[in-house]
mmCIF file with all atom_site columns, C-alpha atoms in Angstrom:
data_model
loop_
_atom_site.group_PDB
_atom_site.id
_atom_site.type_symbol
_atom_site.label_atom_id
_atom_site.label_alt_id
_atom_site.label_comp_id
_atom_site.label_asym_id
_atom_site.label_entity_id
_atom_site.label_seq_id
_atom_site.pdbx_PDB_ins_code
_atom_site.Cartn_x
_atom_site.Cartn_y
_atom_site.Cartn_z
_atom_site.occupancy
_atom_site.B_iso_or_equiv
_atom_site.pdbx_formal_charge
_atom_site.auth_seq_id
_atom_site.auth_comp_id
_atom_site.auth_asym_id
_atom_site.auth_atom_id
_atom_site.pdbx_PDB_model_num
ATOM 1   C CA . UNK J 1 1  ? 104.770 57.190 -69.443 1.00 0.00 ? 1  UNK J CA 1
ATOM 2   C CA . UNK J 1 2  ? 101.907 56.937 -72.086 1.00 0.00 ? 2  UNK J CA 1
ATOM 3   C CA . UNK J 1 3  ? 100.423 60.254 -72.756 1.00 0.00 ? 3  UNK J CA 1
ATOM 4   C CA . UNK J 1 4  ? 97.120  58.351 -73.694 1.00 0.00 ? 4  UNK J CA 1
ATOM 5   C CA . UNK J 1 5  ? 96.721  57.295 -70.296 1.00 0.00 ? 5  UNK J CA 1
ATOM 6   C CA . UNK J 1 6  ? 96.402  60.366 -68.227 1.00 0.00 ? 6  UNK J CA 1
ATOM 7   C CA . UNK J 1 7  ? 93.604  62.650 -67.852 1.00 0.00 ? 7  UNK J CA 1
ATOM 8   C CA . UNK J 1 8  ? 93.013  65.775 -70.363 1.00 0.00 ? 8  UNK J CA 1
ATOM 9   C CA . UNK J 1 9  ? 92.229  69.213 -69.857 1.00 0.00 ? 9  UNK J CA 1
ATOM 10  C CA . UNK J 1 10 ? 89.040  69.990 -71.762 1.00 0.00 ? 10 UNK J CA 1
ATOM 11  C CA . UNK J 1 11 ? 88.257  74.018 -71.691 1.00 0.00 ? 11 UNK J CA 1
ATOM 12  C CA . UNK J 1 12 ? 90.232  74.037 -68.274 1.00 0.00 ? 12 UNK J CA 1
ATOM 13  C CA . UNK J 1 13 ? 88.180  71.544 -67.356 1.00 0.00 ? 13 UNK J CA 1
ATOM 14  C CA . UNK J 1 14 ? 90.366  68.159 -66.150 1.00 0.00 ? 14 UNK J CA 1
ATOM 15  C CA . UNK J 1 15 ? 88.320  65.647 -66.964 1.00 0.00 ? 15 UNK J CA 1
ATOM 16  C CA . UNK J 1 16 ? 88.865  61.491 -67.049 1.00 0.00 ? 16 UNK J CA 1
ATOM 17  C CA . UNK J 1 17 ? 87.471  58.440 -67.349 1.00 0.00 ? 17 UNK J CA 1
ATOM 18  C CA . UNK J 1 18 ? 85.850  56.579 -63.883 1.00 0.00 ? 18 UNK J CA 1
ATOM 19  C CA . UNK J 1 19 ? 85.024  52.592 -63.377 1.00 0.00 ? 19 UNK J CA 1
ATOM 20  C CA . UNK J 1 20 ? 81.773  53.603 -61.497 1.00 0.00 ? 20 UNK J CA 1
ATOM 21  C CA . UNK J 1 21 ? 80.015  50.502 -59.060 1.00 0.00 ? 21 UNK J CA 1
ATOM 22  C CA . UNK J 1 22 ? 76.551  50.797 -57.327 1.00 0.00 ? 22 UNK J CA 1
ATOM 23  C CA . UNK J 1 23 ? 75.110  48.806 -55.343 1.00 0.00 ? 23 UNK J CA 1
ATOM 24  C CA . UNK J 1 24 ? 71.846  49.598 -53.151 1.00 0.00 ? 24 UNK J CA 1
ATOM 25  C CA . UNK J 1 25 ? 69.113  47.829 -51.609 1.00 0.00 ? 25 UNK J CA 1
ATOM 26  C CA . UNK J 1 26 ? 65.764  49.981 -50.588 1.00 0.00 ? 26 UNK J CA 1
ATOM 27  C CA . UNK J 1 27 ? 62.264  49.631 -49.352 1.00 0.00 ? 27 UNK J CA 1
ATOM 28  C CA . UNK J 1 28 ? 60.057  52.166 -51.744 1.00 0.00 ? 28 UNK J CA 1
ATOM 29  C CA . UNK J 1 29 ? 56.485  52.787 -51.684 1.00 0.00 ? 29 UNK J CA 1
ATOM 30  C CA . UNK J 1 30 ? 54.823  52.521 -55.594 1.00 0.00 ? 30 UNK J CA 1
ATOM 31  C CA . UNK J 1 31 ? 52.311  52.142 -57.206 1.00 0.00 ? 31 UNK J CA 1
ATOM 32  C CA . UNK J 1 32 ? 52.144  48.927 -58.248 1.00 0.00 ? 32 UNK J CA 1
ATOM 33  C CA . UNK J 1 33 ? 51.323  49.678 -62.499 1.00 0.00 ? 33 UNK J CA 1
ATOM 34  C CA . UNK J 1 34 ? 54.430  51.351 -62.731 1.00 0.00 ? 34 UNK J CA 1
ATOM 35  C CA . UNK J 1 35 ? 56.908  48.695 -61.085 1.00 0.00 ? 35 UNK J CA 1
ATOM 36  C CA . UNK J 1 36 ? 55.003  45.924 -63.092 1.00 0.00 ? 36 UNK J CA 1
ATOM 37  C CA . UNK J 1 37 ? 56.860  47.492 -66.446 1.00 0.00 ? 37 UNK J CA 1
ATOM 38  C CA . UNK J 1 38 ? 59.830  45.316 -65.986 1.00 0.00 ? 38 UNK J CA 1
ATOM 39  C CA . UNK J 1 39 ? 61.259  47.128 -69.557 1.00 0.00 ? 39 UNK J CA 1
ATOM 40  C CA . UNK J 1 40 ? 60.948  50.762 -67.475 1.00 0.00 ? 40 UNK J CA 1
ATOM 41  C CA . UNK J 1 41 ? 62.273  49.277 -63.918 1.00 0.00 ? 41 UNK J CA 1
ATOM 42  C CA . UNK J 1 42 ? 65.482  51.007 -63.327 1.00 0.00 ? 42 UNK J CA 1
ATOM 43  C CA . UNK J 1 43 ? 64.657  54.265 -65.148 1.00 0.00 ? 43 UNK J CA 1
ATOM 44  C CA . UNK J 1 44 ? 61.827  54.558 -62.238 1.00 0.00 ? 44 UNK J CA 1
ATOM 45  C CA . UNK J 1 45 ? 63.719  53.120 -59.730 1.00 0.00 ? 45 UNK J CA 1
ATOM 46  C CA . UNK J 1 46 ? 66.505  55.677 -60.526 1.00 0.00 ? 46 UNK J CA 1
ATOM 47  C CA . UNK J 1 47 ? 63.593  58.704 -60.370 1.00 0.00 ? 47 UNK J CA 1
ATOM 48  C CA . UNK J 1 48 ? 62.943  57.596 -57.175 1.00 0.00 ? 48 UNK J CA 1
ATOM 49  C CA . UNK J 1 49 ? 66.507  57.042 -55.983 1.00 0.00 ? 49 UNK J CA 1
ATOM 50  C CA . UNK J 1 50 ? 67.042  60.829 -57.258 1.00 0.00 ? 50 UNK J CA 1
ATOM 51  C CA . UNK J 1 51 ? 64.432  62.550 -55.284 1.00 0.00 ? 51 UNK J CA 1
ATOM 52  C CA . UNK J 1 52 ? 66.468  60.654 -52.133 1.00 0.00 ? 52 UNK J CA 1
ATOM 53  C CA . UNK J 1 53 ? 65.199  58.834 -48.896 1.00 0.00 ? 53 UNK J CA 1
ATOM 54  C CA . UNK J 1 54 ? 62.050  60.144 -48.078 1.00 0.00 ? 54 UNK J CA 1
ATOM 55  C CA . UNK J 1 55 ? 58.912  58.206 -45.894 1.00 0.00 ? 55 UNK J CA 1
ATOM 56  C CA . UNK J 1 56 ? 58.536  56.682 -49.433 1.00 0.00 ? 56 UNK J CA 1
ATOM 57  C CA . UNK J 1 57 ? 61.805  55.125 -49.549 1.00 0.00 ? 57 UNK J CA 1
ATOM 58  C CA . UNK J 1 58 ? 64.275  53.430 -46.879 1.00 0.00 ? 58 UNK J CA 1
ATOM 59  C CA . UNK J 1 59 ? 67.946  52.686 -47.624 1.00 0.00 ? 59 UNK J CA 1
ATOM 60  C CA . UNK J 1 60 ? 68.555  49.672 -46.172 1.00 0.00 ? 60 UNK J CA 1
ATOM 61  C CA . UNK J 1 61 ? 72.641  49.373 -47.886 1.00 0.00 ? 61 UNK J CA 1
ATOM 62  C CA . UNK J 1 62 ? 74.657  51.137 -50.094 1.00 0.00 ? 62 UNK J CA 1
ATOM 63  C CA . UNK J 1 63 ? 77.892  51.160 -51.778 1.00 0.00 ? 63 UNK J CA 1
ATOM 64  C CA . UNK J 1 64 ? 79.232  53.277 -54.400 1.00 0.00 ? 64 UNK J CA 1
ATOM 65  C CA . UNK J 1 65 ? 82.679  53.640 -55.412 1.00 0.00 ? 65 UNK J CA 1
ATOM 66  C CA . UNK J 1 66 ? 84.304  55.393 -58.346 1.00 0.00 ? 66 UNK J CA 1
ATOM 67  C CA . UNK J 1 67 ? 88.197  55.167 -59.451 1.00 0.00 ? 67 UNK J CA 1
ATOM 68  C CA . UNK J 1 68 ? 89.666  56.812 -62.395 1.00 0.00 ? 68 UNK J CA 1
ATOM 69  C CA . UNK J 1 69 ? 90.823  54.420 -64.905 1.00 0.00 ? 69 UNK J CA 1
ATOM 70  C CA . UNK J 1 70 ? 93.102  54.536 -67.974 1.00 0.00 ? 70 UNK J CA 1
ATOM 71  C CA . UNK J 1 71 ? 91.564  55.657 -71.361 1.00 0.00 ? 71 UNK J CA 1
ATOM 72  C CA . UNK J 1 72 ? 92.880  52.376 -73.182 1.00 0.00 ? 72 UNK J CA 1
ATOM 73  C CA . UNK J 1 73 ? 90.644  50.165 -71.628 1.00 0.00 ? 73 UNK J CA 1
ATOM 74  C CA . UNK J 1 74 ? 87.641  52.097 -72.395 1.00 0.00 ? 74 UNK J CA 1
ATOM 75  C CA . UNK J 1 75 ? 85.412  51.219 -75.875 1.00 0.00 ? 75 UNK J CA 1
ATOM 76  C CA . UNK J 1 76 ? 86.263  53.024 -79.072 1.00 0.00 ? 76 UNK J CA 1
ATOM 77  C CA . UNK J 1 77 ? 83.084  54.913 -79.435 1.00 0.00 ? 77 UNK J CA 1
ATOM 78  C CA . UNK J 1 78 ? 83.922  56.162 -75.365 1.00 0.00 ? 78 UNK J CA 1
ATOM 79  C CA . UNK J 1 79 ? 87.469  56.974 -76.804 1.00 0.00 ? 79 UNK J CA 1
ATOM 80  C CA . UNK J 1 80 ? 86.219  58.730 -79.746 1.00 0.00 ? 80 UNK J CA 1
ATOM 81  C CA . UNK J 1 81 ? 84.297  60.794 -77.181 1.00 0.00 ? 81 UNK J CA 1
ATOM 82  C CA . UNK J 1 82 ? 87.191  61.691 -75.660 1.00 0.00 ? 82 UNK J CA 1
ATOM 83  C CA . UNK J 1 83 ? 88.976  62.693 -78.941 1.00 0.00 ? 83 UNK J CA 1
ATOM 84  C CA . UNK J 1 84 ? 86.008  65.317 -79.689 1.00 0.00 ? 84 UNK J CA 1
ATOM 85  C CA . UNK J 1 85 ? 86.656  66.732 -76.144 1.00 0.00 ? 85 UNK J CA 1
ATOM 86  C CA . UNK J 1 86 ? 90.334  67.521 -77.130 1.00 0.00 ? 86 UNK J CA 1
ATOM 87  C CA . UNK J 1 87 ? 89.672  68.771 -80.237 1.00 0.00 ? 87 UNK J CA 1
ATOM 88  C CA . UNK J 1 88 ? 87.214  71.391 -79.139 1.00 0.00 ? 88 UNK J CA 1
ATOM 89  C CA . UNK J 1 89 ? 89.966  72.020 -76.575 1.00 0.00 ? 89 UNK J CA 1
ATOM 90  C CA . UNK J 1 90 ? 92.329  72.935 -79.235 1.00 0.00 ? 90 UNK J CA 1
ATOM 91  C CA . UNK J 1 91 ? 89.865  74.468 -82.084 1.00 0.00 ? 91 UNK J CA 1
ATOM 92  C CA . UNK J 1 92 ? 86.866  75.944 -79.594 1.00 0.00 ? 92 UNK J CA 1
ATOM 93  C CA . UNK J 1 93 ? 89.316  78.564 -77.315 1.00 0.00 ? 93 UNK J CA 1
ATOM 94  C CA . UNK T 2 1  ? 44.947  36.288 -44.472 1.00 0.00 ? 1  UNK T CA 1
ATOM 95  C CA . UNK T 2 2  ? 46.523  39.412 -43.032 1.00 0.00 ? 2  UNK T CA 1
ATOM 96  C CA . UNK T 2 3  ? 44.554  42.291 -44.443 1.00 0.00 ? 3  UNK T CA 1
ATOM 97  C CA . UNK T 2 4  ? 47.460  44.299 -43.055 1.00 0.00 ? 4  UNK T CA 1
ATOM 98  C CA . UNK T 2 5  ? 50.077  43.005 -45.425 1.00 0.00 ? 5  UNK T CA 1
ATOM 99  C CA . UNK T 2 6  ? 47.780  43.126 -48.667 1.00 0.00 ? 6  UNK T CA 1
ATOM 100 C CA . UNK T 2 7  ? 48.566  46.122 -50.869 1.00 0.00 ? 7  UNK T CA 1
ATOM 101 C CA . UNK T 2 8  ? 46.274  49.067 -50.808 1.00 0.00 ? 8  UNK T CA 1
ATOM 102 C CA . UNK T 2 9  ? 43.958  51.389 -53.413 1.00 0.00 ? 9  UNK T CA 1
ATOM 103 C CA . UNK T 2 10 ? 44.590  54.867 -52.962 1.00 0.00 ? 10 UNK T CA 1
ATOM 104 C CA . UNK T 2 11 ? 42.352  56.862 -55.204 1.00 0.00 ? 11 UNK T CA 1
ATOM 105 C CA . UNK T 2 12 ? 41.690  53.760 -56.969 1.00 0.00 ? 12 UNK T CA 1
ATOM 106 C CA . UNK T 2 13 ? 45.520  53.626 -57.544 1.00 0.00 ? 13 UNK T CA 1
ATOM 107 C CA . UNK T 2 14 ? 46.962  50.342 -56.263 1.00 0.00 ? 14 UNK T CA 1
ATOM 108 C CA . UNK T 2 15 ? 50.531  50.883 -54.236 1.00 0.00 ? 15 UNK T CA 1
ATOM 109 C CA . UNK T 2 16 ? 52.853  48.192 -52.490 1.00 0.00 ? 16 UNK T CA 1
ATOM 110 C CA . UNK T 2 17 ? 55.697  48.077 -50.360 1.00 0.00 ? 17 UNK T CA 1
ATOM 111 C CA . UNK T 2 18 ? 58.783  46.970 -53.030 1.00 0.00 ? 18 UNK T CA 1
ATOM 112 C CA . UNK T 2 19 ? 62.293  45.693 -51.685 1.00 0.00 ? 19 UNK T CA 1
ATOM 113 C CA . UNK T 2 20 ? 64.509  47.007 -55.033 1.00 0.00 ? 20 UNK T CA 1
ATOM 114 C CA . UNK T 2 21 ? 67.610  46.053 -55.355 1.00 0.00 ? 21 UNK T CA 1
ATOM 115 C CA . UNK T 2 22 ? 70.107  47.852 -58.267 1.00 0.00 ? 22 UNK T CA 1
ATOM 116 C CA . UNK T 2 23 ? 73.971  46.735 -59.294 1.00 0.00 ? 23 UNK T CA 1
ATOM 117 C CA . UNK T 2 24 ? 75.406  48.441 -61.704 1.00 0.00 ? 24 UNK T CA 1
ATOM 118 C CA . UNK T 2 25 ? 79.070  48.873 -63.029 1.00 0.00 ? 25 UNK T CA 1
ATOM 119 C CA . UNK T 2 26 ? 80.033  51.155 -65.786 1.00 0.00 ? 26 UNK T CA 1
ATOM 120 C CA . UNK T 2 27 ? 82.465  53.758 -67.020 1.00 0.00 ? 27 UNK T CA 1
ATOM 121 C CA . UNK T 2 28 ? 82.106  57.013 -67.312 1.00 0.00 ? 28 UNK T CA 1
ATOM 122 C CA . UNK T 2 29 ? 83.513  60.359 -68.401 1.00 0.00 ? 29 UNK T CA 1
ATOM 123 C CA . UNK T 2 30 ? 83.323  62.928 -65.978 1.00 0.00 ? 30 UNK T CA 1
ATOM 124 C CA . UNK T 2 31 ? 84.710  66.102 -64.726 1.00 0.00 ? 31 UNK T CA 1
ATOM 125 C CA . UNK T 2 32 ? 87.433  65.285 -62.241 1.00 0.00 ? 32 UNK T CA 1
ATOM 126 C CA . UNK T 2 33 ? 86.455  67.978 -59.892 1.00 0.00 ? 33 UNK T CA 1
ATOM 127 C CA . UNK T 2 34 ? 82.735  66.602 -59.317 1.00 0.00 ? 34 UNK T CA 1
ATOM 128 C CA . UNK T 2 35 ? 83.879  62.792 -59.110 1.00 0.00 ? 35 UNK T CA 1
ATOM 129 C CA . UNK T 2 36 ? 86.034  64.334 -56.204 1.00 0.00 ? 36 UNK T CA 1
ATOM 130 C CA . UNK T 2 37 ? 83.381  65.101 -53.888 1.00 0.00 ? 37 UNK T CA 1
ATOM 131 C CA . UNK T 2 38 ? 82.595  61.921 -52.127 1.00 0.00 ? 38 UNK T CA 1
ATOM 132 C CA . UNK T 2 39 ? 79.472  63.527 -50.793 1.00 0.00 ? 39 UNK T CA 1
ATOM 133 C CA . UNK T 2 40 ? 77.616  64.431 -53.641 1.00 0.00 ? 40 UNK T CA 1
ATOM 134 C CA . UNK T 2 41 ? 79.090  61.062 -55.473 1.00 0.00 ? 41 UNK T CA 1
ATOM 135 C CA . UNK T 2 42 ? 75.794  59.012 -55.713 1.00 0.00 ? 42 UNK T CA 1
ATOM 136 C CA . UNK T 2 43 ? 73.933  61.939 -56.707 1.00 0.00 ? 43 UNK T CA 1
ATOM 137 C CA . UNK T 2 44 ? 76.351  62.674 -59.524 1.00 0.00 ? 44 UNK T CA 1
ATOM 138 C CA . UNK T 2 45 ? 76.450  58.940 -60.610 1.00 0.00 ? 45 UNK T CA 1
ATOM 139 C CA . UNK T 2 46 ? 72.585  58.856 -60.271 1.00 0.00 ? 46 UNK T CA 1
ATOM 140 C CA . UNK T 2 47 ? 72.353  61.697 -62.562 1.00 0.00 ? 47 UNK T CA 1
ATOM 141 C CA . UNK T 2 48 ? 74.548  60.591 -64.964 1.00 0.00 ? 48 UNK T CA 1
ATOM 142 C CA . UNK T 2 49 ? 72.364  56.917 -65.221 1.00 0.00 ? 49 UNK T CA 1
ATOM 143 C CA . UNK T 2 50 ? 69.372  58.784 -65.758 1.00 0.00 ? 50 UNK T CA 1
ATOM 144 C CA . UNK T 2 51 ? 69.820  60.157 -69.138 1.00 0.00 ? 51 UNK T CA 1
ATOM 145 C CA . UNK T 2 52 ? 70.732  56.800 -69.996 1.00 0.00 ? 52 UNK T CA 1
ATOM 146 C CA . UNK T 2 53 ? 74.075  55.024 -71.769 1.00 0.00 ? 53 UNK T CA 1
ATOM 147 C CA . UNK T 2 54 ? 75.600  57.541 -74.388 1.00 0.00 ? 54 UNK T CA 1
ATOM 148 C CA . UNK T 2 55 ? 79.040  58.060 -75.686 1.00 0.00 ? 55 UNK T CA 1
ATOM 149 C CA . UNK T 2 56 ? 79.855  59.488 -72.269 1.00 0.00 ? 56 UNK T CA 1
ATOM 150 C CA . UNK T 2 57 ? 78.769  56.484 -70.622 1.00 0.00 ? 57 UNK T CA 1
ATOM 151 C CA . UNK T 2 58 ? 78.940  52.518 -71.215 1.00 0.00 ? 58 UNK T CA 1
ATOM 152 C CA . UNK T 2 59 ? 77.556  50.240 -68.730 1.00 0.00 ? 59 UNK T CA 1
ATOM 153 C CA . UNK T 2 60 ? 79.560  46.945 -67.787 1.00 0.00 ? 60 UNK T CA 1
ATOM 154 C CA . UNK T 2 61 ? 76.769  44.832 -65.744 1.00 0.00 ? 61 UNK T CA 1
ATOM 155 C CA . UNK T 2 62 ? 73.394  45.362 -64.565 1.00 0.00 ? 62 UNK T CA 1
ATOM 156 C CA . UNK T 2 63 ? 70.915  43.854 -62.134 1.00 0.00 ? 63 UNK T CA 1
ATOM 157 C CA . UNK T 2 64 ? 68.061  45.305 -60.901 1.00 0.00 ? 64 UNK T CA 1
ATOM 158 C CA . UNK T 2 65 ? 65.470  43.804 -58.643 1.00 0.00 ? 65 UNK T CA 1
ATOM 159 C CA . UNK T 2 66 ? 62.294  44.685 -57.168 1.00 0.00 ? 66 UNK T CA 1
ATOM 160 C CA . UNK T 2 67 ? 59.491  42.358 -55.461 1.00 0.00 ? 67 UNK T CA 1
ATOM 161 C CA . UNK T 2 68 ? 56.545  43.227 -53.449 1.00 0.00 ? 68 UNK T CA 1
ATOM 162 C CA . UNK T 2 69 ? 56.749  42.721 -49.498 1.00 0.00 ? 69 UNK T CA 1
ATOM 163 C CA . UNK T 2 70 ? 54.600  42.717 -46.618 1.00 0.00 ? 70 UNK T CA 1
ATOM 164 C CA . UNK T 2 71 ? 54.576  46.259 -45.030 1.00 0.00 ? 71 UNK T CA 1
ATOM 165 C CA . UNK T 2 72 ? 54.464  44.545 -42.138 1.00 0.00 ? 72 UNK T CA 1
ATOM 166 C CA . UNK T 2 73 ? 58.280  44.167 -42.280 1.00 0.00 ? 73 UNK T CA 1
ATOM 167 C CA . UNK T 2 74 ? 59.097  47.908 -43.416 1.00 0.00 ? 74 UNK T CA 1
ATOM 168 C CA . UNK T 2 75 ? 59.608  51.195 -40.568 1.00 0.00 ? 75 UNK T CA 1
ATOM 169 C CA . UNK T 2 76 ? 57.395  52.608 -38.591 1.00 0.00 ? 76 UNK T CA 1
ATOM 170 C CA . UNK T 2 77 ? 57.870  56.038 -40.905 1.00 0.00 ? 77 UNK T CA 1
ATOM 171 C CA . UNK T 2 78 ? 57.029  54.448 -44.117 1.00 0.00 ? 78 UNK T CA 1
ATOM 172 C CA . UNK T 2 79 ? 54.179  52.679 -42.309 1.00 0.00 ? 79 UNK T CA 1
ATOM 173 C CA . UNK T 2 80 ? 52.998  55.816 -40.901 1.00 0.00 ? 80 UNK T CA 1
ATOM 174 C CA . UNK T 2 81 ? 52.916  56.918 -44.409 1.00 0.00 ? 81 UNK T CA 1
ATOM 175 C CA . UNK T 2 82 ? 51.033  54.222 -46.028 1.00 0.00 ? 82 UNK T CA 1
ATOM 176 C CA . UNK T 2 83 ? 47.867  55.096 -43.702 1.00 0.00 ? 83 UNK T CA 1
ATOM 177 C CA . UNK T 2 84 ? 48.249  58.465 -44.999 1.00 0.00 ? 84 UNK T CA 1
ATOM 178 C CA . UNK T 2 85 ? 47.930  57.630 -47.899 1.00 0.00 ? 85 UNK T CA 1
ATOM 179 C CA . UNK T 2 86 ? 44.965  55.029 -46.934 1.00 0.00 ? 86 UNK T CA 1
ATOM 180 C CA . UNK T 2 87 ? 43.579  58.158 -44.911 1.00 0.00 ? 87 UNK T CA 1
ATOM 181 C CA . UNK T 2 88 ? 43.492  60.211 -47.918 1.00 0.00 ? 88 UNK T CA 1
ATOM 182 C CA . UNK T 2 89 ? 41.383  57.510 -50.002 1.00 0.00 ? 89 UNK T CA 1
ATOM 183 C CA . UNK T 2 90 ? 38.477  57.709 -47.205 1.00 0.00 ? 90 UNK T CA 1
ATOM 184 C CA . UNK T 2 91 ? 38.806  61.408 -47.009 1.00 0.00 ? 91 UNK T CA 1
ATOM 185 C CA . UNK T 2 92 ? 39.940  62.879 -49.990 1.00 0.00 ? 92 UNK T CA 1
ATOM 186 C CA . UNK T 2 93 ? 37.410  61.495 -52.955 1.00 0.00 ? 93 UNK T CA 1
#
């Protein structure tokens, strides 16, 4: 079994690395300046997401799914990440 | 025309019905014990989008979508809540 591949305790903490998917479709009340900044559209879309369904916003589907994959087939700068998480593990108890 | 399926002013602020649509697929390093709750999953993947791609996060695809509808076609609630909101403008300046 490769050691790389499994999950590491971080301060007692188990964490690992997820292959996260979301896909929604919603009806949401705005004003109409602040959806027209195409370069700003998710970070607002995600505000309103946050605050949840409301009589400003209707869910009309969602899907979101989330399974833990191996470490190796994340990017280096991710893995790197990971590295500094272990480290503090060893040199921050 | 329809005046009822032309957006609004409200306090001189022009809002619209929007049909949004967001898919999104990335990785992401997370505690293992708060990916675990299915529950509070969105939430917790909604968070982690909002501050935005970082060493603990690298997305893999993105769409978002969002176009202006007719209210006409949305629920009764969030058409209740547009005439507040129209109620407000004749009321409230």
């Amino acid at each position: 079994m490769n050691s790389k591949a499994l999950p590491r305790q971080v301060n007692n903490i188990e964490v690992g690395v997820y292959e996260c998917e979301i896909h929604l479709k919603f009806r949401l009340i705005e004003e109409k300046s602040i959806l027209g900044d195409r370069d700003q559209l998710l970070q607002v879309l995600l505000d309103a997401l946050t605050e949840g369904s409301d009589e400003f916003l209707e869910t009309l589907q969602s899907s979101v799914k989330a399974h833990e994959i191996s470490e190796l087939k994340t990017s280096p700068e991710m893995r790197r990440q990971l590295m500094r998480l272990r480290n503090c593990t060893d040199n921050c108890q």
